[in-house]
GROMACS .gro file of C-alpha atoms in nm:
model
  443
    1MET     CA    1  -2.055  -1.106   2.353
    2ALA     CA    2  -2.135  -1.459   2.459
    3GLN     CA    3  -1.960  -1.737   2.278
    4GLN     CA    4  -2.194  -1.948   2.067
    5ALA     CA    5  -2.224  -2.317   2.145
    6ARG     CA    6  -2.055  -2.406   1.821
    7SER     CA    7  -1.850  -2.233   1.557
    8THR     CA    8  -2.081  -2.115   1.282
    9HIS     CA    9  -2.027  -1.903   0.975
   10PRO     CA   10  -2.280  -1.670   0.815
   11VAL     CA   11  -2.338  -1.726   0.447
   12ALA     CA   12  -2.215  -1.374   0.377
   13PHE     CA   13  -1.876  -1.457   0.526
   14LEU     CA   14  -1.807  -1.681   0.228
   15ALA     CA   15  -1.722  -1.363   0.040
   16ARG     CA   16  -1.387  -1.370   0.218
   17ARG     CA   17  -1.280  -1.703   0.082
   18ALA     CA   18  -1.519  -1.807  -0.196
   19ALA     CA   19  -1.787  -1.721  -0.445
   20MET     CA   20  -1.741  -1.989  -0.708
   21ALA     CA   21  -2.072  -2.171  -0.731
   22LEU     CA   22  -2.000  -2.304  -1.078
   23ALA     CA   23  -1.655  -2.428  -0.989
   24ALA     CA   24  -1.787  -2.595  -0.678
   25ALA     CA   25  -2.061  -2.757  -0.883
   26ALA     CA   26  -1.797  -2.912  -1.104
   27VAL     CA   27  -1.607  -3.043  -0.803
   28LEU     CA   28  -1.920  -3.178  -0.637
   29GLY     CA   29  -2.078  -3.319  -0.948
   30GLY     CA   30  -2.337  -3.044  -0.974
   31ALA     CA   31  -2.440  -3.031  -0.609
   32VAL     CA   32  -2.440  -2.652  -0.613
   33ALA     CA   33  -2.674  -2.480  -0.855
   34PRO     CA   34  -2.531  -2.235  -1.112
   35ALA     CA   35  -2.560  -1.870  -1.028
   36ALA     CA   36  -2.866  -1.678  -1.138
   37TYR     CA   37  -2.658  -1.393  -1.274
   38ALA     CA   38  -2.430  -1.453  -1.570
   39VAL     CA   39  -2.310  -1.251  -1.865
   40ASP     CA   40  -2.143  -1.357  -2.183
   41GLY     CA   41  -1.849  -1.136  -2.266
   42ALA     CA   42  -1.762  -0.778  -2.188
   43ASP     CA   43  -2.075  -0.626  -2.340
   44GLY     CA   44  -2.294  -0.740  -2.051
   45ALA     CA   45  -2.534  -0.943  -2.266
   46PRO     CA   46  -2.700  -1.221  -2.067
   47ALA     CA   47  -2.558  -1.565  -2.123
   48ALA     CA   48  -2.778  -1.860  -2.212
   49GLY     CA   49  -2.982  -1.968  -1.911
   50SER     CA   50  -2.920  -1.652  -1.708
   51THR     CA   51  -3.216  -1.481  -1.546
   52GLU     CA   52  -3.093  -1.126  -1.499
   53LYS     CA   53  -2.842  -0.882  -1.635
   54LEU     CA   54  -2.561  -0.779  -1.403
   55PRO     CA   55  -2.569  -0.421  -1.274
   56GLU     CA   56  -2.373  -0.161  -1.467
   57GLY     CA   57  -2.024  -0.113  -1.330
   58LEU     CA   58  -1.995  -0.443  -1.143
   59TYR     CA   59  -1.683  -0.653  -1.188
   60GLY     CA   60  -1.720  -1.025  -1.246
   61THR     CA   61  -1.984  -1.224  -1.430
   62LYS     CA   62  -2.139  -1.446  -1.168
   63ASP     CA   63  -2.404  -1.402  -0.901
   64PRO     CA   64  -2.289  -1.120  -0.669
   65GLN     CA   65  -2.523  -1.222  -0.385
   66TYR     CA   66  -2.243  -1.330  -0.152
   67ASN     CA   67  -1.940  -1.134  -0.269
   68GLY     CA   68  -2.042  -0.839  -0.486
   69VAL     CA   69  -1.901  -0.564  -0.264
   70TRP     CA   70  -1.599  -0.775  -0.169
   71ARG     CA   71  -1.485  -0.847  -0.525
   72GLN     CA   72  -1.564  -0.495  -0.641
   73SER     CA   73  -1.363  -0.343  -0.357
   74LEU     CA   74  -1.058  -0.560  -0.421
   75ALA     CA   75  -1.077  -0.494  -0.794
   76LEU     CA   76  -1.089  -0.115  -0.751
   77LEU     CA   77  -0.820  -0.121  -0.485
   78ALA     CA   78  -0.585  -0.327  -0.702
   79GLN     CA   79  -0.645  -0.098  -0.999
   80HIS     CA   80  -0.567   0.207  -0.789
   81THR     CA   81  -0.253   0.041  -0.653
   82VAL     CA   82  -0.107  -0.004  -1.002
   83GLY     CA   83  -0.202   0.344  -1.119
   84ALA     CA   84  -0.530   0.281  -1.298
   85ARG     CA   85  -0.819   0.519  -1.237
   86PRO     CA   86  -1.130   0.301  -1.197
   87ALA     CA   87  -1.435   0.361  -1.414
   88THR     CA   88  -1.688   0.604  -1.270
   89SER     CA   89  -1.963   0.345  -1.307
   90ALA     CA   90  -1.764   0.093  -1.102
   91VAL     CA   91  -1.707   0.336  -0.817
   92ARG     CA   92  -2.066   0.455  -0.831
   93TRP     CA   93  -2.192   0.097  -0.800
   94LEU     CA   94  -1.983   0.037  -0.490
   95VAL     CA   95  -2.088   0.358  -0.319
   96GLY     CA   96  -2.451   0.282  -0.400
   97GLN     CA   97  -2.438  -0.046  -0.208
   98GLN     CA   98  -2.410   0.129   0.129
   99CYS     CA   99  -2.702   0.119   0.370
  100ALA     CA  100  -2.819   0.439   0.537
  101ASP     CA  101  -2.660   0.333   0.867
  102GLY     CA  102  -2.318   0.305   0.698
  103ALA     CA  103  -2.299  -0.072   0.665
  104PHE     CA  104  -2.249  -0.265   0.343
  105THR     CA  105  -2.406  -0.594   0.257
  106ALA     CA  106  -2.266  -0.826  -0.009
  107PHE     CA  107  -2.518  -0.720  -0.272
  108ARG     CA  108  -2.823  -0.497  -0.294
  109ALA     CA  109  -3.013  -0.568  -0.613
  110GLU     CA  110  -3.222  -0.255  -0.555
  111PRO     CA  111  -2.993   0.014  -0.413
  112GLY     CA  112  -3.282   0.260  -0.407
  113LYS     CA  113  -3.471   0.040  -0.162
  114PRO     CA  114  -3.370   0.114   0.199
  115CYS     CA  115  -3.195  -0.157   0.399
  116ASP     CA  116  -3.418  -0.308   0.665
  117ALA     CA  117  -3.377  -0.542   0.961
  118LYS     CA  118  -3.352  -0.840   0.726
  119THR     CA  119  -3.061  -0.695   0.531
  120MET     CA  120  -2.749  -0.903   0.601
  121ARG     CA  121  -2.501  -0.634   0.696
  122ASP     CA  122  -2.146  -0.767   0.682
  123THR     CA  123  -1.833  -0.631   0.849
  124ASN     CA  124  -1.605  -0.794   0.591
  125GLN     CA  125  -1.783  -0.634   0.296
  126THR     CA  126  -1.798  -0.302   0.481
  127ALA     CA  127  -1.429  -0.309   0.572
  128ALA     CA  128  -1.331  -0.399   0.217
  129ALA     CA  129  -1.534  -0.109   0.079
  130VAL     CA  130  -1.373   0.127   0.330
  131GLN     CA  131  -1.025   0.026   0.219
  132ALA     CA  132  -1.110   0.076  -0.148
  133LEU     CA  133  -1.296   0.406  -0.116
  134ALA     CA  134  -1.043   0.551   0.126
  135ALA     CA  135  -0.765   0.477  -0.122
  136LEU     CA  136  -0.956   0.629  -0.415
  137GLY     CA  137  -1.029   0.947  -0.222
  138GLY     CA  138  -1.325   1.180  -0.251
  139HIS     CA  139  -1.560   0.962  -0.047
  140HIS     CA  140  -1.504   1.089   0.305
  141GLU     CA  141  -1.870   1.084   0.411
  142THR     CA  142  -1.925   0.730   0.280
  143VAL     CA  143  -1.607   0.606   0.446
  144GLN     CA  144  -1.680   0.777   0.777
  145LYS     CA  145  -2.033   0.638   0.793
  146ALA     CA  146  -1.896   0.290   0.732
  147VAL     CA  147  -1.627   0.330   0.998
  148ASN     CA  148  -1.884   0.454   1.247
  149TRP     CA  149  -2.099   0.149   1.181
  150LEU     CA  150  -1.801  -0.083   1.226
  151LYS     CA  151  -1.726   0.082   1.559
  152SER     CA  152  -2.089   0.042   1.664
  153VAL     CA  153  -2.080  -0.337   1.618
  154GLN     CA  154  -1.744  -0.400   1.784
  155ASN     CA  155  -1.766  -0.693   2.024
  156ASP     CA  156  -1.681  -0.666   2.392
  157ASP     CA  157  -1.353  -0.853   2.334
  158GLY     CA  158  -1.242  -0.579   2.095
  159GLY     CA  159  -1.290  -0.785   1.780
  160TRP     CA  160  -1.551  -0.841   1.512
  161SER     CA  161  -1.745  -1.121   1.352
  162SER     CA  162  -1.856  -1.122   0.991
  163MET     CA  163  -2.210  -1.067   1.117
  164ALA     CA  164  -2.282  -0.833   1.406
  165GLY     CA  165  -2.375  -1.015   1.723
  166SER     CA  166  -2.176  -1.331   1.652
  167PRO     CA  167  -1.850  -1.425   1.827
  168SER     CA  168  -1.539  -1.251   1.697
  169ASP     CA  169  -1.305  -1.423   1.455
  170ALA     CA  170  -0.947  -1.351   1.351
  171ASN     CA  171  -1.023  -1.288   0.984
  172SER     CA  172  -1.301  -1.035   1.037
  173THR     CA  173  -1.107  -0.855   1.309
  174SER     CA  174  -0.805  -0.831   1.079
  175VAL     CA  175  -0.992  -0.688   0.782
  176VAL     CA  176  -1.160  -0.429   1.007
  177ILE     CA  177  -0.820  -0.328   1.147
  178GLY     CA  178  -0.708  -0.271   0.789
  179ALA     CA  179  -1.016  -0.058   0.724
  180LEU     CA  180  -0.966   0.153   1.034
  181ALA     CA  181  -0.604   0.216   0.941
  182ALA     CA  182  -0.696   0.302   0.580
  183ALA     CA  183  -0.956   0.551   0.700
  184GLY     CA  184  -0.707   0.723   0.928
  185ALA     CA  185  -0.856   0.591   1.250
  186LYS     CA  186  -0.591   0.447   1.479
  187PRO     CA  187  -0.702   0.090   1.557
  188GLU     CA  188  -0.550   0.103   1.904
  189SER     CA  189  -0.778   0.394   1.992
  190VAL     CA  190  -1.098   0.213   1.894
  191THR     CA  191  -1.223   0.048   2.211
  192SER     CA  192  -1.525  -0.165   2.293
  193LYS     CA  193  -1.804   0.001   2.488
  194LYS     CA  194  -1.783  -0.268   2.754
  195GLY     CA  195  -1.434  -0.348   2.880
  196GLY     CA  196  -1.251  -0.088   2.672
  197ARG     CA  197  -1.070  -0.351   2.462
  198THR     CA  198  -0.894  -0.263   2.138
  199PRO     CA  199  -0.900  -0.453   1.807
  200TYR     CA  200  -0.550  -0.579   1.889
  201ASP     CA  201  -0.676  -0.714   2.221
  202GLY     CA  202  -0.941  -0.903   2.032
  203LEU     CA  203  -0.708  -1.026   1.759
  204LEU     CA  204  -0.441  -1.154   1.995
  205THR     CA  205  -0.689  -1.376   2.177
  206PHE     CA  206  -0.676  -1.601   1.871
  207ARG     CA  207  -0.301  -1.648   1.888
  208LEU     CA  208  -0.177  -1.995   1.984
  209GLY     CA  209   0.117  -1.995   2.224
  210CYS     CA  210   0.333  -2.244   2.407
  211ASP     CA  211   0.043  -2.444   2.544
  212VAL     CA  212  -0.022  -2.610   2.206
  213LYS     CA  213   0.185  -2.863   2.017
  214GLU     CA  214   0.506  -2.732   1.871
  215GLY     CA  215   0.397  -2.725   1.507
  216GLU     CA  216   0.107  -2.492   1.585
  217ARG     CA  217   0.283  -2.240   1.806
  218GLY     CA  218   0.261  -1.884   1.682
  219ALA     CA  219  -0.034  -1.959   1.453
  220PHE     CA  220  -0.376  -1.803   1.486
  221THR     CA  221  -0.704  -1.986   1.516
  222PHE     CA  222  -1.014  -1.869   1.334
  223GLN     CA  223  -1.230  -1.865   1.648
  224LEU     CA  224  -1.176  -1.964   2.008
  225LYS     CA  225  -1.428  -2.245   1.996
  226GLY     CA  226  -1.249  -2.557   1.872
  227ALA     CA  227  -0.925  -2.360   1.852
  228ALA     CA  228  -0.668  -2.504   1.614
  229ALA     CA  229  -0.398  -2.357   1.392
  230ASN     CA  230  -0.547  -2.206   1.078
  231ALA     CA  231  -0.327  -2.082   0.796
  232ASP     CA  232  -0.604  -1.864   0.655
  233ALA     CA  233  -0.656  -1.688   0.988
  234THR     CA  234  -0.281  -1.666   1.045
  235ALA     CA  235  -0.212  -1.493   0.714
  236ALA     CA  236  -0.486  -1.239   0.784
  237ALA     CA  237  -0.382  -1.184   1.145
  238ALA     CA  238  -0.010  -1.153   1.072
  239THR     CA  239  -0.098  -0.857   0.850
  240GLY     CA  240  -0.367  -0.713   1.074
  241ALA     CA  241  -0.150  -0.729   1.385
  242LEU     CA  242   0.084  -0.486   1.211
  243GLY     CA  243  -0.203  -0.245   1.150
  244LYS     CA  244  -0.203  -0.307   0.777
  245GLY     CA  245  -0.475  -0.390   0.527
  246PHE     CA  246  -0.494  -0.535   0.179
  247VAL     CA  247  -0.234  -0.295   0.037
  248VAL     CA  248   0.116  -0.338   0.173
  249ALA     CA  249   0.381  -0.105   0.036
  250PRO     CA  250   0.692  -0.279  -0.102
  251ALA     CA  251   0.990  -0.265   0.129
  252GLY     CA  252   1.215  -0.116  -0.137
  253GLY     CA  253   1.567  -0.077  -0.004
  254ALA     CA  254   1.476  -0.165   0.353
  255ALA     CA  255   1.675  -0.441   0.515
  256ASP     CA  256   1.535  -0.791   0.490
  257THR     CA  257   1.403  -0.916   0.825
  258PRO     CA  258   1.467  -1.283   0.909
  259VAL     CA  259   1.164  -1.477   1.028
  260LYS     CA  260   1.178  -1.573   1.394
  261PRO     CA  261   0.925  -1.843   1.488
  262LEU     CA  262   0.769  -1.827   1.831
  263SER     CA  263   1.028  -1.954   2.079
  264CYS     CA  264   0.921  -2.125   2.400
  265LYS     CA  265   1.142  -2.180   2.700
  266ASP     CA  266   1.027  -2.401   2.985
  267GLY     CA  267   0.680  -2.399   2.835
  268LYS     CA  268   0.659  -2.021   2.827
  269SER     CA  269   0.677  -1.785   2.533
  270ASP     CA  270   0.958  -1.532   2.516
  271GLY     CA  271   0.719  -1.296   2.341
  272LYS     CA  272   0.381  -1.330   2.505
  273ALA     CA  273   0.097  -1.176   2.307
  274ASP     CA  274  -0.062  -0.961   2.573
  275GLY     CA  275  -0.225  -0.701   2.349
  276LYS     CA  276   0.013  -0.425   2.453
  277SER     CA  277   0.267  -0.243   2.243
  278GLY     CA  278   0.628  -0.343   2.218
  279ASP     CA  279   0.808  -0.674   2.173
  280LYS     CA  280   0.540  -0.864   2.364
  281GLY     CA  281   0.244  -0.717   2.175
  282PRO     CA  282   0.095  -0.731   1.826
  283ALA     CA  283   0.432  -0.708   1.650
  284ALA     CA  284   0.555  -1.020   1.830
  285ALA     CA  285   0.230  -1.196   1.743
  286ALA     CA  286   0.273  -1.106   1.378
  287GLU     CA  287   0.627  -1.240   1.391
  288GLY     CA  288   0.511  -1.568   1.540
  289GLY     CA  289   0.242  -1.593   1.276
  290ALA     CA  290   0.498  -1.539   1.002
  291GLY     CA  291   0.708  -1.818   1.148
  292TYR     CA  292   0.414  -2.056   1.136
  293LEU     CA  293   0.334  -1.959   0.776
  294VAL     CA  294   0.692  -2.013   0.662
  295ALA     CA  295   0.698  -2.358   0.822
  296GLN     CA  296   0.375  -2.452   0.645
  297LEU     CA  297   0.493  -2.312   0.312
  298ASP     CA  298   0.820  -2.500   0.331
  299LYS     CA  299   0.650  -2.824   0.427
  300ASN     CA  300   0.406  -2.810   0.137
  301GLY     CA  301   0.640  -2.707  -0.142
  302HIS     CA  302   0.615  -2.327  -0.104
  303HIS     CA  303   0.235  -2.310  -0.098
  304LEU     CA  304  -0.043  -2.357   0.154
  305LEU     CA  305  -0.308  -2.628   0.146
  306SER     CA  306  -0.683  -2.635   0.177
  307ALA     CA  307  -0.936  -2.916   0.177
  308MET     CA  308  -1.305  -2.979   0.185
  309PRO     CA  309  -1.430  -3.216   0.453
  310GLY     CA  310  -1.363  -3.570   0.338
  311GLN     CA  311  -1.149  -3.458   0.045
  312GLU     CA  312  -0.776  -3.463  -0.013
  313LYS     CA  313  -0.590  -3.142   0.057
  314GLN     CA  314  -0.542  -2.916  -0.243
  315PRO     CA  315  -0.310  -2.622  -0.316
  316ASP     CA  316  -0.465  -2.306  -0.172
  317VAL     CA  317  -0.368  -2.034  -0.415
  318GLY     CA  318  -0.560  -1.750  -0.252
  319ASN     CA  319  -0.425  -1.817   0.094
  320THR     CA  320  -0.074  -1.849  -0.044
  321ALA     CA  321  -0.114  -1.502  -0.193
  322ASP     CA  322  -0.234  -1.376   0.145
  323ALA     CA  323   0.069  -1.535   0.308
  324VAL     CA  324   0.302  -1.357   0.066
  325VAL     CA  325   0.142  -1.024   0.159
  326ALA     CA  326   0.171  -1.108   0.530
  327LEU     CA  327   0.540  -1.192   0.497
  328ALA     CA  328   0.603  -0.875   0.300
  329ALA     CA  329   0.416  -0.674   0.564
  330GLY     CA  330   0.659  -0.804   0.825
  331GLY     CA  331   0.961  -0.714   0.612
  332HIS     CA  332   1.038  -1.081   0.539
  333ARG     CA  333   1.128  -1.031   0.175
  334SER     CA  334   1.343  -1.340   0.137
  335ALA     CA  335   1.082  -1.564   0.297
  336ALA     CA  336   0.821  -1.435   0.052
  337GLN     CA  337   1.022  -1.516  -0.259
  338GLN     CA  338   0.963  -1.890  -0.294
  339PRO     CA  339   0.584  -1.876  -0.244
  340LEU     CA  340   0.578  -1.577  -0.480
  341LYS     CA  341   0.757  -1.781  -0.746
  342TRP     CA  342   0.512  -2.064  -0.687
  343LEU     CA  343   0.226  -1.822  -0.748
  344GLU     CA  344   0.385  -1.693  -1.068
  345LYS     CA  345   0.407  -2.050  -1.194
  346ASN     CA  346   0.072  -2.183  -1.075
  347ALA     CA  347  -0.181  -1.907  -1.015
  348SER     CA  348  -0.288  -1.795  -1.364
  349ALA     CA  349  -0.541  -2.073  -1.427
  350TRP     CA  350  -0.687  -2.023  -1.080
  351ALA     CA  351  -0.725  -1.651  -1.142
  352ARG     CA  352  -0.894  -1.706  -1.479
  353GLN     CA  353  -1.145  -1.933  -1.312
  354ASN     CA  354  -1.208  -1.708  -1.012
  355GLY     CA  355  -1.211  -1.365  -1.173
  356PRO     CA  356  -1.168  -1.014  -1.031
  357ALA     CA  357  -1.101  -1.080  -0.663
  358ALA     CA  358  -0.846  -1.347  -0.753
  359TYR     CA  359  -0.666  -1.122  -0.999
  360ALA     CA  360  -0.673  -0.846  -0.740
  361GLN     CA  361  -0.517  -1.071  -0.475
  362LEU     CA  362  -0.231  -1.153  -0.709
  363VAL     CA  363  -0.185  -0.788  -0.802
  364LEU     CA  364  -0.164  -0.697  -0.435
  365ALA     CA  365   0.083  -0.980  -0.366
  366ALA     CA  366   0.297  -0.861  -0.655
  367HIS     CA  367   0.278  -0.502  -0.531
  368ALA     CA  368   0.377  -0.596  -0.177
  369THR     CA  369   0.689  -0.771  -0.303
  370GLY     CA  370   0.789  -0.512  -0.561
  371THR     CA  371   0.705  -0.750  -0.847
  372ASP     CA  372   0.565  -0.631  -1.181
  373PRO     CA  373   0.198  -0.741  -1.195
  374ARG     CA  374   0.197  -0.688  -1.570
  375SER     CA  375   0.450  -0.966  -1.612
  376PHE     CA  376   0.354  -1.218  -1.348
  377GLY     CA  377   0.469  -1.559  -1.463
  378GLY     CA  378   0.380  -1.464  -1.818
  379THR     CA  379   0.041  -1.311  -1.725
  380ASP     CA  380  -0.052  -0.945  -1.737
  381LEU     CA  381  -0.263  -0.938  -1.420
  382VAL     CA  382  -0.363  -0.576  -1.469
  383THR     CA  383  -0.505  -0.625  -1.817
  384ALA     CA  384  -0.679  -0.945  -1.707
  385LEU     CA  385  -0.833  -0.771  -1.406
  386ASN     CA  386  -0.949  -0.475  -1.613
  387ALA     CA  387  -1.116  -0.713  -1.856
  388THR     CA  388  -1.355  -0.842  -1.589
  389GLY     CA  389  -1.549  -0.516  -1.575
  390PRO     CA  390  -1.571  -0.163  -1.714
  391GLU     CA  391  -1.252  -0.026  -1.862
  392PRO     CA  392  -1.064   0.209  -1.628
  393ALA     CA  393  -1.122   0.579  -1.686
  394GLY     CA  394  -0.753   0.657  -1.710
  395THR     CA  395  -0.427   0.644  -1.523
  396THR     CA  396  -0.279   0.812  -1.223
  397PRO     CA  397  -0.025   1.075  -1.336
  398GLY     CA  398   0.319   0.921  -1.376
  399LYS     CA  399   0.193   0.565  -1.395
  400ASP     CA  400   0.082   0.341  -1.676
  401ALA     CA  401  -0.221   0.113  -1.667
  402PRO     CA  402  -0.290  -0.096  -1.981
  403ALA     CA  403  -0.637  -0.085  -2.130
  404ALA     CA  404  -0.865  -0.381  -2.078
  405ASP     CA  405  -0.919  -0.647  -2.340
  406ALA     CA  406  -1.243  -0.831  -2.410
  407ALA     CA  407  -1.157  -1.156  -2.235
  408GLU     CA  408  -1.432  -1.333  -2.046
  409HIS     CA  409  -1.386  -1.417  -1.680
  410SER     CA  410  -1.595  -1.548  -1.397
  411ASP     CA  411  -1.655  -1.371  -1.069
  412GLY     CA  412  -1.387  -1.392  -0.817
  413GLY     CA  413  -1.323  -1.516  -0.502
  414VAL     CA  414  -1.023  -1.653  -0.359
  415ASN     CA  415  -1.092  -2.018  -0.271
  416VAL     CA  416  -1.335  -2.268  -0.418
  417TRP     CA  417  -1.314  -2.492  -0.114
  418TRP     CA  418  -1.506  -2.259   0.115
  419VAL     CA  419  -1.807  -2.246  -0.116
  420VAL     CA  420  -1.922  -2.601  -0.042
  421GLY     CA  421  -2.287  -2.606   0.047
  422VAL     CA  422  -2.377  -2.252  -0.060
  423GLY     CA  423  -2.656  -2.363  -0.289
  424LEU     CA  424  -2.782  -2.619  -0.041
  425ALA     CA  425  -2.773  -2.373   0.247
  426VAL     CA  426  -2.959  -2.103   0.059
  427GLY     CA  427  -3.211  -2.352  -0.075
  428ALA     CA  428  -3.283  -2.471   0.277
  429GLY     CA  429  -3.326  -2.113   0.395
  430ILE     CA  430  -3.059  -2.132   0.665
  431GLY     CA  431  -2.846  -1.837   0.765
  432PHE     CA  432  -2.533  -2.018   0.872
  433LEU     CA  433  -2.297  -2.243   0.683
  434LEU     CA  434  -1.980  -2.442   0.704
  435SER     CA  435  -1.977  -2.495   1.078
  436GLY     CA  436  -1.743  -2.782   0.996
  437ARG     CA  437  -1.472  -2.538   0.898
  438ARG     CA  438  -1.324  -2.554   1.246
  439LYS     CA  439  -1.280  -2.927   1.200
  440LYS     CA  440  -1.035  -2.861   0.921
  441ASN     CA  441  -0.852  -2.568   1.070
  442ASP     CA  442  -0.522  -2.756   1.068
  443LEU     CA  443  -0.427  -2.626   0.724
   0.00000   0.00000   0.00000
């Protein structure tokens, strides 16, 4: 599809990297209004000033308008990964968010009301739900409908945008690849109607090669317009290029694979990302992405950085967790250890503030590295995650999942910095937000 004149981001895409209206309000001095939904404690009673009670079964306590399906999917997937059997009400809520055409939007306040042309269908939310429901099992029809919808909105370049009809981006393409793989559909066999391009063809167009400055080689850009190295996009793409999703199995006794940054000779790459299989295809692109991530992690003290426009760069906990998963996906166990240790030391306060999706990210990072999520830098991530919603129904045979406590948490979402302007954008009635993100893609 035609490239837009400028890089824009649908409001719904914020579910990938934010949903913290209250936290952003604190940072911006109250510029973003508090969420309409809020509950006080695990019993679901409305907190002072809230206008509605959260739906039964939903994880998190804040307004789910932009990330309800996303945070629910990650929460259920993380629970399943550690052997907990999610509550029936939690799974029922997620399934009930699907539109008749198979798509998911971030949040449907009235699931019984059919989706219409104004419903903001979102590939990221849909792909996240696919990964969760495919893992849980027993939802073949729901999963297949969602996969069929994702296939129907594939762009001509082989990739996806958060919102159908917009230019593809590396993050959305990566999460859809993970969904296709989780559902048993081989990503390389899913081709665009026009041009016959695969998701890997689309993803590798965002890879930066030898024609950029040395420090950016091997990285991925979020979109082609205003292309610049983006750590967020690189972490997602380094996992997606390997055909993997949110859950990456620990390497176990497998040999540790050294990271090999993209090497250029005479201005040409020795591993050109051409979208084909083999050393010059997606695997080589994932390797180059891992090299870029390691360089950024080492430079910043074993974590990645993020920043709002005009603000100083801040530690990016969520993206650091994504980077750990990406390194583990590539078999780079040693390279993942220092950022993992940094997370164990620094991520607990961030997770408490951000809620279920944040706890889930850390659980999945721990899982990918063979680390115990119940003893993660002194925090029991599993118990904390369970406490943000309905108590799990039980455990998977042979595994142990602690029961939830009654701690209070906010809704989750990965990075506060991407939420800037949510309240202002919604209040103004605009459908796109954070077009300035490309200006700060040099994370």
